[in-house]
Amino acid sequence: MRRVALMAVVLATCCACGAGPSLRPAVAVEGRTDGSPAQSEGPSPDAPPVDPGVPTDDLPWRDCTGTSLADQALAASSAGVILECAEFSAPIDVTGAIDGNFTAGLTRARTSSTPANAYPIVFTSGTDRSSGESLAMLAATGLTTVLADHPVVALDRRGIDRSTAIDCMTPEIRRGLHDLGQYDTDSTGDAADAVSALGHDATIACTDYLDPQELKFGADSAAEDIDALRARWGVETIALWSAGSGSDIALSYAAAHPDNLARLILDSPAPVATDAATEAESRVQGEEAALTAFAQRCVALGCSLGPDPKKSVTDLMERARADEFQPLSAAAVSNAISASLWTAGTNREQETRSLSDALSALGTGNASPIRERAARAENEVDGDGQFIGRCTDGTQWPGIGRARELADTWGTNYPVFGREAALGLLACASWPSTANSPLPNQLKPAVLVLSGQGDPAVGNSGLSTVTGVVTNAGSRFATLDWQGAGHPAAQSTCAQQAMRAYLTDASLPSNGSVCPA
């Protein structure tokens, strides 16, 4: 078996989750309607909030020319936002059991009028998309309400994009997983067998590549990278904003470093303390809701998909599953659509028409526009580092039999995205398991929780689980529900206004507030 030792500055890991029960503590599934905590040792609601620190030793920021964010930086600049890049060296293992550091990649967003002496907001989007890419997307579509008072600093999760990206699979394995084995000539069984075999091969390739540095790529390790940034800055407390699966990292940070957290925003959180299938179904429900919103806009605009755009998309997916668009797979088409639904932005009408035209072109034999979107989605959301991180964080991955059942059920209930989501669960079924990151039992700051009705990245099921965690940790919280479609909810100017007030003095909106689409 090929073994590639990572260079001294490169991060590595191999073992984390898989089948088996979650070891996280039970959480309440609903927070109190007034956002009040359960009895705990937490701080008094009347205590003045602790403000995050302003770095005393900042990083050497530069423009992002020559990085993976070069194009996004240009797009952000047209929206009045300056994107800058930096790196710092972080320990692979904070316990010191394994020597070595890795290079962590950072992206800072600010405007020309962002105060130079304002504290920064640390941003993480977990494995959904690199944090830098997510911040760049938000910057290009409008983040100036938040940036009026504070810069935002995104830290890529280790192993992803500019945080020492991992390249552990062969091109054949990677292509097979992206296509969920649809054109796997080596498979003698059905799609479930093919994905299971590809996932097994990917697990061997990646754990072998990372051996012998048996390190972690879990949310707990990502949380320690955030604390390494805090220490690098020379501050005692930080403001932390997570989006999507970044909520796992944020809550891990709160559990490990309760005294170092002064503000916490959980934006469009993924479900916590749930099994992989439940989390995947939440995402699929969000994708279908976002597609419904797209179809409604499409009808209003008289777009090229005709009077029933959702049926047109469903028909295209059935044709893709029947190999009509070979070599473009059904999974590639599904991912292209899903990734295209993330952005709300200021040009939603233009993007709605563009996606409609790309799908219409596919139906008439021109696959190039959708192929371009699929390639972009693979690059942004399906890298090897994301595979490792997702497999590490997930729990109770289903076996082949259960995945087949889910593919049938979800294929009926969620006709555009369900079947592929169920089969995709098998990619991580062979990944080694370990204990999950602990959840906080104490939270000092009040917490702002944002959610969206049509979230194609994680769905909306995470809201009740994270408010349960916050309640059990003894902290106050408020939820704000964006009625729009996209990810994350901070695309809403209304949500950004609530964020701005909270970041100023930790004030929360009325619990259960709503932002219009």
Short mmCIF file of C-alpha atoms in Angstrom, two decimals:
data_model
loop_
_atom_site.label_atom_id
_atom_site.label_comp_id
_atom_site.label_asym_id
_atom_site.label_seq_id
_atom_site.Cartn_x
_atom_site.Cartn_y
_atom_site.Cartn_z
CA MET A 1 0.00 0.00 0.00
CA ARG A 2 1.37 3.41 -0.94
CA ARG A 3 2.34 5.49 2.08
CA VAL A 4 2.96 9.18 1.70
CA ALA A 5 4.32 10.91 4.78
CA LEU A 6 3.14 14.47 4.89
CA MET A 7 5.84 17.09 5.14
CA ALA A 8 6.52 18.54 8.55
CA VAL A 9 4.22 21.49 8.07
CA VAL A 10 1.37 19.44 6.68
CA LEU A 11 -1.56 18.39 8.75
CA ALA A 12 -2.78 14.81 8.68
CA THR A 13 -5.21 12.43 10.28
CA CYS A 14 -6.97 9.19 9.70
CA CYS A 15 -9.42 8.13 12.30
CA ALA A 16 -12.79 9.43 13.26
CA CYS A 17 -16.42 8.57 12.96
CA GLY A 18 -18.32 5.79 11.29
CA ALA A 19 -20.93 3.31 12.31
CA GLY A 20 -21.86 3.18 15.94
CA PRO A 21 -23.89 5.28 18.32
CA SER A 22 -23.12 8.92 18.93
CA LEU A 23 -21.22 9.56 22.13
CA ARG A 24 -22.49 13.08 22.46
CA PRO A 25 -24.75 13.84 25.43
CA ALA A 26 -28.48 13.97 24.90
CA VAL A 27 -29.82 17.42 24.13
CA ALA A 28 -33.23 18.99 24.37
CA VAL A 29 -34.87 19.07 20.97
CA GLU A 30 -36.60 22.40 21.59
CA GLY A 31 -35.42 25.53 23.31
CA ARG A 32 -37.80 27.52 25.48
CA THR A 33 -39.90 29.90 23.47
CA ASP A 34 -38.49 32.90 25.32
CA GLY A 35 -34.91 31.82 24.78
CA SER A 36 -34.31 31.44 28.50
CA PRO A 37 -31.81 28.88 29.78
CA ALA A 38 -32.38 25.93 32.02
CA GLN A 39 -31.01 26.18 35.55
CA SER A 40 -27.24 26.24 35.36
CA GLU A 41 -24.07 27.84 36.62
CA GLY A 42 -24.02 30.24 33.68
CA PRO A 43 -23.59 33.99 34.00
CA SER A 44 -26.37 36.31 35.10
CA PRO A 45 -28.33 37.80 32.19
CA ASP A 46 -27.71 41.19 33.81
CA ALA A 47 -23.92 40.84 33.78
CA PRO A 48 -22.29 43.21 31.27
CA PRO A 49 -21.05 41.35 28.19
CA VAL A 50 -17.34 40.80 27.71
CA ASP A 51 -16.16 42.30 24.44
CA PRO A 52 -13.91 40.32 22.08
CA GLY A 53 -10.29 41.41 21.93
CA VAL A 54 -8.59 43.48 19.26
CA PRO A 55 -5.44 41.71 17.98
CA THR A 56 -2.19 43.01 19.41
CA ASP A 57 -0.16 40.97 16.92
CA ASP A 58 -2.04 40.89 13.64
CA LEU A 59 -1.13 38.85 10.59
CA PRO A 60 0.68 40.14 7.47
CA TRP A 61 -2.37 40.58 5.24
CA ARG A 62 -1.95 40.91 1.47
CA ASP A 63 -4.23 40.89 -1.54
CA CYS A 64 -5.38 37.47 -2.71
CA THR A 65 -3.72 37.57 -6.13
CA GLY A 66 -2.34 34.16 -7.01
CA THR A 67 -4.58 32.28 -4.56
CA SER A 68 -7.72 30.21 -5.12
CA LEU A 69 -9.69 33.33 -4.17
CA ALA A 70 -8.28 35.65 -6.83
CA ASP A 71 -11.45 35.68 -8.95
CA GLN A 72 -13.72 36.01 -5.92
CA ALA A 73 -11.66 38.94 -4.67
CA LEU A 74 -12.37 40.77 -7.91
CA ALA A 75 -16.09 40.07 -7.57
CA ALA A 76 -16.08 41.24 -3.96
CA SER A 77 -14.30 44.46 -4.88
CA SER A 78 -17.17 45.39 -7.18
CA ALA A 79 -19.43 45.16 -4.12
CA GLY A 80 -17.16 47.48 -2.16
CA VAL A 81 -15.49 44.73 -0.14
CA ILE A 82 -11.74 44.18 0.15
CA LEU A 83 -10.61 40.55 0.45
CA GLU A 84 -7.14 39.88 1.87
CA CYS A 85 -5.26 36.65 2.49
CA ALA A 86 -2.80 35.47 5.12
CA GLU A 87 -1.44 32.29 6.63
CA PHE A 88 -0.13 31.25 10.00
CA SER A 89 1.46 28.15 11.45
CA ALA A 90 -0.74 26.06 13.75
CA PRO A 91 0.15 22.94 15.73
CA ILE A 92 -1.05 19.64 14.35
CA ASP A 93 -1.66 18.32 17.85
CA VAL A 94 -2.16 20.77 20.72
CA THR A 95 -1.38 18.07 23.29
CA GLY A 96 2.16 17.81 21.95
CA ALA A 97 1.90 14.06 21.47
CA ILE A 98 2.75 14.54 17.79
CA ASP A 99 5.23 17.16 16.69
CA GLY A 100 4.79 19.46 13.75
CA ASN A 101 2.77 22.34 12.41
CA PHE A 102 0.65 22.96 9.34
CA THR A 103 -0.17 26.07 7.37
CA ALA A 104 -3.63 27.47 8.09
CA GLY A 105 -5.20 29.72 5.46
CA LEU A 106 -7.13 32.87 6.37
CA THR A 107 -9.27 35.30 4.40
CA ARG A 108 -10.22 38.73 5.72
CA ALA A 109 -13.15 40.80 4.44
CA ARG A 110 -13.42 44.51 5.17
CA THR A 111 -14.41 47.74 3.51
CA SER A 112 -12.37 50.90 3.19
CA SER A 113 -14.36 52.32 6.11
CA THR A 114 -14.21 49.33 8.48
CA PRO A 115 -12.62 50.70 11.68
CA ALA A 116 -8.97 49.68 11.96
CA ASN A 117 -9.29 49.22 15.73
CA ALA A 118 -12.41 47.03 15.61
CA TYR A 119 -12.30 43.47 16.85
CA PRO A 120 -12.50 40.81 14.10
CA ILE A 121 -15.20 38.18 13.75
CA VAL A 122 -13.84 34.66 13.18
CA PHE A 123 -15.88 32.80 10.55
CA THR A 124 -16.05 29.06 9.83
CA SER A 125 -18.25 27.18 7.38
CA GLY A 126 -16.95 23.72 8.26
CA THR A 127 -16.91 21.24 5.40
CA ASP A 128 -19.83 22.66 3.40
CA ARG A 129 -17.44 24.87 1.43
CA SER A 130 -14.10 26.35 2.39
CA SER A 131 -14.58 29.21 4.83
CA GLY A 132 -12.70 31.55 2.52
CA GLU A 133 -14.93 30.65 -0.44
CA SER A 134 -18.05 31.12 1.70
CA LEU A 135 -16.88 34.51 2.94
CA ALA A 136 -15.99 35.57 -0.60
CA MET A 137 -19.48 34.61 -1.79
CA LEU A 138 -21.07 36.63 1.02
CA ALA A 139 -18.78 39.56 0.30
CA ALA A 140 -19.69 39.56 -3.39
CA THR A 141 -23.43 39.42 -2.70
CA GLY A 142 -23.52 41.99 0.09
CA LEU A 143 -21.97 41.89 3.59
CA THR A 144 -21.43 45.59 4.12
CA THR A 145 -23.88 45.89 7.04
CA VAL A 146 -21.68 43.66 9.18
CA LEU A 147 -18.43 45.01 7.74
CA ALA A 148 -19.40 48.56 8.64
CA ASP A 149 -18.27 47.83 12.20
CA HIS A 150 -15.98 44.78 12.08
CA PRO A 151 -13.75 42.85 9.70
CA VAL A 152 -14.56 39.17 9.22
CA VAL A 153 -11.72 36.62 9.19
CA ALA A 154 -12.45 33.19 7.68
CA LEU A 155 -10.30 30.23 8.70
CA ASP A 156 -10.33 27.31 6.27
CA ARG A 157 -10.79 23.98 7.96
CA ARG A 158 -7.58 21.94 8.04
CA GLY A 159 -7.16 19.85 4.92
CA ILE A 160 -9.39 22.11 2.81
CA ASP A 161 -8.35 24.69 0.22
CA ARG A 162 -5.71 27.04 1.66
CA SER A 163 -5.35 25.21 4.98
CA THR A 164 -2.96 22.60 3.58
CA ALA A 165 -5.39 20.94 1.18
CA ILE A 166 -5.31 17.14 1.14
CA ASP A 167 -4.93 15.21 -2.13
CA CYS A 168 -5.20 11.55 -1.18
CA MET A 169 -7.45 9.83 -3.75
CA THR A 170 -6.58 8.63 -7.20
CA PRO A 171 -8.41 10.49 -9.97
CA GLU A 172 -10.39 7.33 -10.71
CA ILE A 173 -11.67 6.96 -7.13
CA ARG A 174 -12.47 10.66 -6.88
CA ARG A 175 -14.35 10.64 -10.19
CA GLY A 176 -16.24 7.53 -9.17
CA LEU A 177 -17.37 9.09 -5.89
CA HIS A 178 -18.40 12.32 -7.61
CA ASP A 179 -20.55 10.24 -9.96
CA LEU A 180 -21.71 7.85 -7.19
CA GLY A 181 -20.50 4.93 -9.26
CA GLN A 182 -22.95 5.51 -12.11
CA TYR A 183 -20.33 4.71 -14.75
CA ASP A 184 -18.10 2.47 -12.64
CA THR A 185 -17.08 -0.28 -15.04
CA ASP A 186 -15.52 -2.36 -12.25
CA SER A 187 -18.75 -2.78 -10.32
CA THR A 188 -20.78 -5.94 -10.78
CA GLY A 189 -23.62 -4.89 -8.47
CA ASP A 190 -25.99 -1.95 -8.22
CA ALA A 191 -25.20 1.67 -7.43
CA ALA A 192 -25.12 1.01 -3.69
CA ASP A 193 -22.49 -1.68 -4.15
CA ALA A 194 -20.44 0.62 -6.37
CA VAL A 195 -20.48 3.56 -3.93
CA SER A 196 -19.68 1.29 -1.00
CA ALA A 197 -16.67 -0.13 -2.84
CA LEU A 198 -15.49 3.32 -3.89
CA GLY A 199 -15.86 4.60 -0.33
CA HIS A 200 -13.82 1.67 0.92
CA ASP A 201 -11.09 2.39 -1.62
CA ALA A 202 -11.13 6.10 -0.75
CA THR A 203 -10.83 5.31 2.95
CA ILE A 204 -7.81 3.08 2.36
CA ALA A 205 -6.20 5.64 0.05
CA CYS A 206 -6.67 8.54 2.45
CA THR A 207 -5.78 6.79 5.70
CA ASP A 208 -2.73 5.29 3.99
CA TYR A 209 -1.75 8.69 2.64
CA LEU A 210 -1.99 10.23 6.10
CA ASP A 211 -0.26 7.40 7.95
CA PRO A 212 1.68 7.32 10.27
CA GLN A 213 0.61 10.68 11.66
CA GLU A 214 -2.61 9.48 13.22
CA LEU A 215 -4.09 12.93 13.64
CA LYS A 216 -7.59 14.22 13.62
CA PHE A 217 -9.58 16.16 11.07
CA GLY A 218 -12.64 16.37 13.28
CA ALA A 219 -14.51 19.41 14.49
CA ASP A 220 -12.54 19.36 17.74
CA SER A 221 -9.26 19.74 15.85
CA ALA A 222 -10.73 22.56 13.77
CA ALA A 223 -11.78 24.24 17.02
CA GLU A 224 -8.19 24.07 18.27
CA ASP A 225 -7.07 25.77 15.06
CA ILE A 226 -9.40 28.65 15.93
CA ASP A 227 -7.84 28.85 19.36
CA ALA A 228 -4.38 28.85 17.78
CA LEU A 229 -5.50 31.91 15.81
CA ARG A 230 -6.76 33.54 19.01
CA ALA A 231 -3.39 32.93 20.65
CA ARG A 232 -1.57 34.20 17.55
CA TRP A 233 -3.54 37.42 17.81
CA GLY A 234 -2.72 37.78 21.50
CA VAL A 235 -6.35 38.20 22.62
CA GLU A 236 -8.26 36.58 25.47
CA THR A 237 -11.69 36.42 23.84
CA ILE A 238 -13.08 36.21 20.30
CA ALA A 239 -16.32 36.59 18.39
CA LEU A 240 -17.19 33.42 16.48
CA TRP A 241 -19.63 33.13 13.57
CA SER A 242 -20.35 29.70 12.12
CA ALA A 243 -22.40 28.73 9.08
CA GLY A 244 -23.81 25.31 8.27
CA SER A 245 -21.63 22.44 9.44
CA GLY A 246 -19.34 25.03 10.99
CA SER A 247 -21.73 24.87 13.96
CA ASP A 248 -20.02 21.62 14.98
CA ILE A 249 -16.73 23.50 15.15
CA ALA A 250 -18.23 26.47 16.98
CA LEU A 251 -19.85 24.28 19.63
CA SER A 252 -16.65 22.27 19.99
CA TYR A 253 -14.80 25.53 20.57
CA ALA A 254 -17.37 26.60 23.15
CA ALA A 255 -16.95 23.28 24.94
CA ALA A 256 -13.14 23.37 24.96
CA HIS A 257 -12.63 27.11 25.52
CA PRO A 258 -15.65 28.57 27.34
CA ASP A 259 -13.64 31.44 28.80
CA ASN A 260 -12.38 32.58 25.39
CA LEU A 261 -15.74 33.11 23.70
CA ALA A 262 -17.39 36.54 23.90
CA ARG A 263 -19.89 36.35 21.00
CA LEU A 264 -21.38 33.33 19.24
CA ILE A 265 -23.50 33.42 16.09
CA LEU A 266 -24.81 30.07 14.84
CA ASP A 267 -25.96 30.79 11.30
CA SER A 268 -28.03 28.12 9.52
CA PRO A 269 -26.64 25.40 11.80
CA ALA A 270 -26.44 21.76 10.79
CA PRO A 271 -28.18 19.31 13.13
CA VAL A 272 -26.06 18.27 16.11
CA ALA A 273 -26.16 15.01 18.08
CA THR A 274 -27.89 13.26 15.17
CA ASP A 275 -26.98 10.34 12.93
CA ALA A 276 -25.67 10.81 9.41
CA ALA A 277 -28.92 9.79 7.70
CA THR A 278 -30.98 12.29 9.70
CA GLU A 279 -28.52 15.04 8.90
CA ALA A 280 -28.57 14.12 5.20
CA GLU A 281 -32.36 14.13 5.08
CA SER A 282 -32.41 17.61 6.61
CA ARG A 283 -30.12 18.78 3.82
CA VAL A 284 -32.30 17.16 1.15
CA GLN A 285 -35.41 18.80 2.58
CA GLY A 286 -33.62 22.13 2.36
CA GLU A 287 -32.55 21.46 -1.22
CA GLU A 288 -36.09 20.62 -2.26
CA ALA A 289 -37.41 23.76 -0.51
CA ALA A 290 -34.79 25.90 -2.24
CA LEU A 291 -35.70 24.30 -5.58
CA THR A 292 -39.38 25.07 -4.96
CA ALA A 293 -38.49 28.71 -4.33
CA PHE A 294 -36.41 28.73 -7.53
CA ALA A 295 -39.33 27.25 -9.48
CA GLN A 296 -41.67 29.95 -8.17
CA ARG A 297 -39.26 32.68 -9.24
CA CYS A 298 -38.83 30.95 -12.57
CA VAL A 299 -42.58 30.96 -13.26
CA ALA A 300 -42.84 34.62 -12.27
CA LEU A 301 -40.06 35.47 -14.73
CA GLY A 302 -41.44 33.28 -17.53
CA CYS A 303 -38.15 31.39 -17.65
CA SER A 304 -37.06 28.79 -20.17
CA LEU A 305 -38.09 25.74 -18.10
CA GLY A 306 -41.75 26.31 -18.93
CA PRO A 307 -44.89 26.49 -16.77
CA ASP A 308 -43.80 23.77 -14.30
CA PRO A 309 -40.05 24.20 -13.72
CA LYS A 310 -39.86 21.72 -10.86
CA LYS A 311 -41.37 18.97 -13.00
CA SER A 312 -38.95 19.87 -15.78
CA VAL A 313 -36.01 19.51 -13.38
CA THR A 314 -37.39 16.21 -12.05
CA ASP A 315 -37.66 14.90 -15.61
CA LEU A 316 -34.06 15.94 -16.31
CA MET A 317 -32.88 14.04 -13.22
CA GLU A 318 -34.69 10.91 -14.38
CA ARG A 319 -33.00 11.19 -17.76
CA ALA A 320 -29.64 11.68 -16.06
CA ARG A 321 -30.21 8.53 -13.98
CA ALA A 322 -30.96 6.69 -17.22
CA ASP A 323 -27.50 7.65 -18.59
CA GLU A 324 -28.88 10.00 -21.24
CA PHE A 325 -26.28 12.68 -20.53
CA GLN A 326 -23.25 10.42 -20.28
CA PRO A 327 -20.55 11.10 -19.15
CA LEU A 328 -22.43 13.63 -17.00
CA SER A 329 -23.87 11.70 -14.07
CA ALA A 330 -27.08 12.23 -12.14
CA ALA A 331 -25.02 13.06 -9.05
CA ALA A 332 -23.11 15.73 -10.98
CA VAL A 333 -26.35 17.31 -12.21
CA SER A 334 -27.84 17.19 -8.71
CA ASN A 335 -24.76 18.81 -7.17
CA ALA A 336 -24.69 21.50 -9.85
CA ILE A 337 -28.29 22.43 -9.13
CA SER A 338 -27.84 22.37 -5.36
CA ALA A 339 -24.70 24.53 -5.38
CA SER A 340 -26.42 27.00 -7.70
CA LEU A 341 -29.22 27.46 -5.16
CA TRP A 342 -26.92 28.66 -2.36
CA THR A 343 -26.69 32.29 -3.39
CA ALA A 344 -29.48 34.78 -2.84
CA GLY A 345 -27.47 37.87 -3.71
CA THR A 346 -28.40 41.05 -5.48
CA ASN A 347 -28.74 39.49 -8.95
CA ARG A 348 -31.20 36.73 -8.12
CA GLU A 349 -33.32 37.35 -11.21
CA GLN A 350 -30.25 37.03 -13.43
CA GLU A 351 -29.07 33.87 -11.65
CA THR A 352 -32.55 32.33 -11.84
CA ARG A 353 -32.61 32.84 -15.59
CA SER A 354 -29.04 31.57 -15.94
CA LEU A 355 -29.72 28.32 -14.06
CA SER A 356 -32.97 27.83 -15.96
CA ASP A 357 -31.19 28.30 -19.28
CA ALA A 358 -28.42 25.88 -18.29
CA LEU A 359 -30.96 23.20 -17.39
CA SER A 360 -32.98 23.82 -20.53
CA ALA A 361 -29.81 23.49 -22.60
CA LEU A 362 -29.09 20.15 -20.95
CA GLY A 363 -32.52 18.92 -21.96
CA THR A 364 -31.89 19.81 -25.59
CA GLY A 365 -28.44 18.23 -25.80
CA ASN A 366 -26.05 20.99 -24.72
CA ALA A 367 -24.53 19.82 -21.44
CA SER A 368 -21.72 22.39 -21.30
CA PRO A 369 -23.40 24.98 -19.00
CA ILE A 370 -24.40 22.38 -16.42
CA ARG A 371 -21.06 20.60 -16.76
CA GLU A 372 -19.32 23.86 -15.89
CA ARG A 373 -21.52 24.29 -12.82
CA ALA A 374 -20.91 20.68 -11.80
CA ALA A 375 -17.14 21.09 -12.07
CA ARG A 376 -17.28 24.25 -9.98
CA ALA A 377 -19.40 22.48 -7.35
CA GLU A 378 -16.98 19.56 -7.17
CA ASN A 379 -14.08 21.93 -6.68
CA GLU A 380 -15.85 23.95 -3.99
CA VAL A 381 -17.73 21.33 -1.96
CA ASP A 382 -16.33 17.88 -2.76
CA GLY A 383 -12.57 17.92 -2.23
CA ASP A 384 -10.61 15.15 -0.52
CA GLY A 385 -10.27 17.22 2.65
CA GLN A 386 -14.02 17.66 2.79
CA PHE A 387 -14.51 13.92 2.37
CA ILE A 388 -12.21 13.32 5.35
CA GLY A 389 -13.85 16.00 7.48
CA ARG A 390 -17.40 14.86 6.75
CA CYS A 391 -16.63 11.22 7.36
CA THR A 392 -14.87 12.15 10.60
CA ASP A 393 -17.72 14.26 11.94
CA GLY A 394 -20.60 11.99 10.94
CA THR A 395 -22.01 9.18 13.05
CA GLN A 396 -23.87 5.93 12.40
CA TRP A 397 -23.26 5.76 8.67
CA PRO A 398 -25.79 3.31 7.18
CA GLY A 399 -24.80 0.08 5.52
CA ILE A 400 -25.70 -1.01 2.00
CA GLY A 401 -29.11 -2.46 2.88
CA ARG A 402 -30.27 0.62 4.76
CA ALA A 403 -28.90 2.95 2.07
CA ARG A 404 -30.89 1.07 -0.58
CA GLU A 405 -34.05 1.51 1.50
CA LEU A 406 -33.37 5.21 1.93
CA ALA A 407 -32.67 5.61 -1.80
CA ASP A 408 -36.12 4.18 -2.57
CA THR A 409 -37.92 6.21 0.11
CA TRP A 410 -36.11 9.48 -0.45
CA GLY A 411 -36.28 9.01 -4.21
CA THR A 412 -40.06 9.11 -3.87
CA ASN A 413 -40.29 11.83 -1.21
CA TYR A 414 -37.55 14.05 -2.63
CA PRO A 415 -37.48 13.24 -6.35
CA VAL A 416 -34.68 15.59 -7.42
CA PHE A 417 -32.12 15.14 -4.64
CA GLY A 418 -33.19 12.17 -2.50
CA ARG A 419 -31.77 9.15 -4.29
CA GLU A 420 -28.29 10.60 -4.70
CA ALA A 421 -28.19 11.80 -1.09
CA ALA A 422 -28.99 8.32 0.18
CA LEU A 423 -26.35 6.65 -1.98
CA GLY A 424 -23.80 9.27 -0.97
CA LEU A 425 -24.02 8.12 2.65
CA LEU A 426 -22.17 4.95 1.67
CA ALA A 427 -19.03 6.91 0.80
CA CYS A 428 -18.18 7.19 4.51
CA ALA A 429 -19.41 3.78 5.65
CA SER A 430 -15.86 2.37 5.88
CA TRP A 431 -14.32 5.36 7.66
CA PRO A 432 -12.82 4.51 11.08
CA SER A 433 -14.89 5.68 14.03
CA THR A 434 -13.98 7.55 17.18
CA ALA A 435 -15.74 9.55 19.86
CA ASN A 436 -17.47 12.74 18.79
CA SER A 437 -16.45 16.16 19.97
CA PRO A 438 -18.09 17.11 23.28
CA LEU A 439 -20.85 19.68 23.40
CA PRO A 440 -20.60 22.64 25.78
CA ASN A 441 -22.06 22.35 29.27
CA GLN A 442 -21.46 26.05 29.90
CA LEU A 443 -21.89 29.01 27.58
CA LYS A 444 -21.05 32.48 28.84
CA PRO A 445 -22.26 34.71 25.99
CA ALA A 446 -25.83 34.97 24.83
CA VAL A 447 -26.19 33.29 21.44
CA LEU A 448 -27.75 34.52 18.20
CA VAL A 449 -29.16 31.69 16.07
CA LEU A 450 -30.10 32.35 12.44
CA SER A 451 -31.97 29.94 10.18
CA GLY A 452 -33.47 29.83 6.71
CA GLN A 453 -36.58 28.19 5.30
CA GLY A 454 -34.95 26.99 2.07
CA ASP A 455 -31.36 26.12 2.96
CA PRO A 456 -29.77 23.82 0.33
CA ALA A 457 -26.59 23.25 2.37
CA VAL A 458 -27.95 21.85 5.65
CA GLY A 459 -31.73 22.32 5.73
CA ASN A 460 -33.53 23.76 8.75
CA SER A 461 -33.60 20.83 11.19
CA GLY A 462 -30.52 22.01 13.04
CA LEU A 463 -32.36 24.92 14.65
CA SER A 464 -34.09 22.92 17.39
CA THR A 465 -31.02 20.83 18.14
CA VAL A 466 -28.64 23.74 18.65
CA THR A 467 -31.10 25.74 20.74
CA GLY A 468 -31.38 22.66 22.90
CA VAL A 469 -27.61 22.61 23.33
CA VAL A 470 -27.56 26.31 24.21
CA THR A 471 -30.38 25.86 26.70
CA ASN A 472 -28.62 22.97 28.39
CA ALA A 473 -25.45 25.07 28.58
CA GLY A 474 -27.31 27.72 30.56
CA SER A 475 -27.18 30.59 28.10
CA ARG A 476 -29.78 32.92 26.65
CA PHE A 477 -30.47 32.81 22.94
CA ALA A 478 -32.71 34.28 20.28
CA THR A 479 -33.65 32.76 16.95
CA LEU A 480 -34.22 34.70 13.75
CA ASP A 481 -35.82 32.97 10.79
CA TRP A 482 -35.10 34.17 7.26
CA GLN A 483 -38.01 33.36 4.94
CA GLY A 484 -35.78 33.32 1.89
CA ALA A 485 -33.89 30.53 0.12
CA GLY A 486 -30.12 30.11 0.07
CA HIS A 487 -27.21 29.55 2.42
CA PRO A 488 -26.35 30.99 4.87
CA ALA A 489 -29.07 33.22 6.33
CA ALA A 490 -26.62 36.11 6.69
CA GLN A 491 -27.27 36.84 3.01
CA SER A 492 -30.35 38.64 4.35
CA THR A 493 -29.75 42.32 5.13
CA CYS A 494 -32.33 41.99 7.90
CA ALA A 495 -30.30 39.17 9.47
CA GLN A 496 -27.14 41.24 9.15
CA GLN A 497 -28.80 44.08 11.04
CA ALA A 498 -29.51 41.70 13.92
CA MET A 499 -25.92 40.49 13.76
CA ARG A 500 -24.62 44.05 13.86
CA ALA A 501 -26.63 44.90 16.98
CA TYR A 502 -25.56 41.68 18.69
CA LEU A 503 -21.90 42.23 17.88
CA THR A 504 -22.08 45.76 19.28
CA ASP A 505 -23.36 44.97 22.78
CA ALA A 506 -24.58 41.34 22.77
CA SER A 507 -28.19 42.49 22.47
CA LEU A 508 -30.56 39.92 21.01
CA PRO A 509 -33.67 40.43 18.87
CA SER A 510 -36.99 39.10 20.09
CA ASN A 511 -36.83 35.33 20.08
CA GLY A 512 -38.59 33.91 17.02
CA SER A 513 -38.15 37.05 14.92
CA VAL A 514 -38.65 36.74 11.17
CA CYS A 515 -36.79 38.30 8.24
CA PRO A 516 -38.64 38.51 4.92
CA ALA A 517 -37.41 36.74 1.81
#
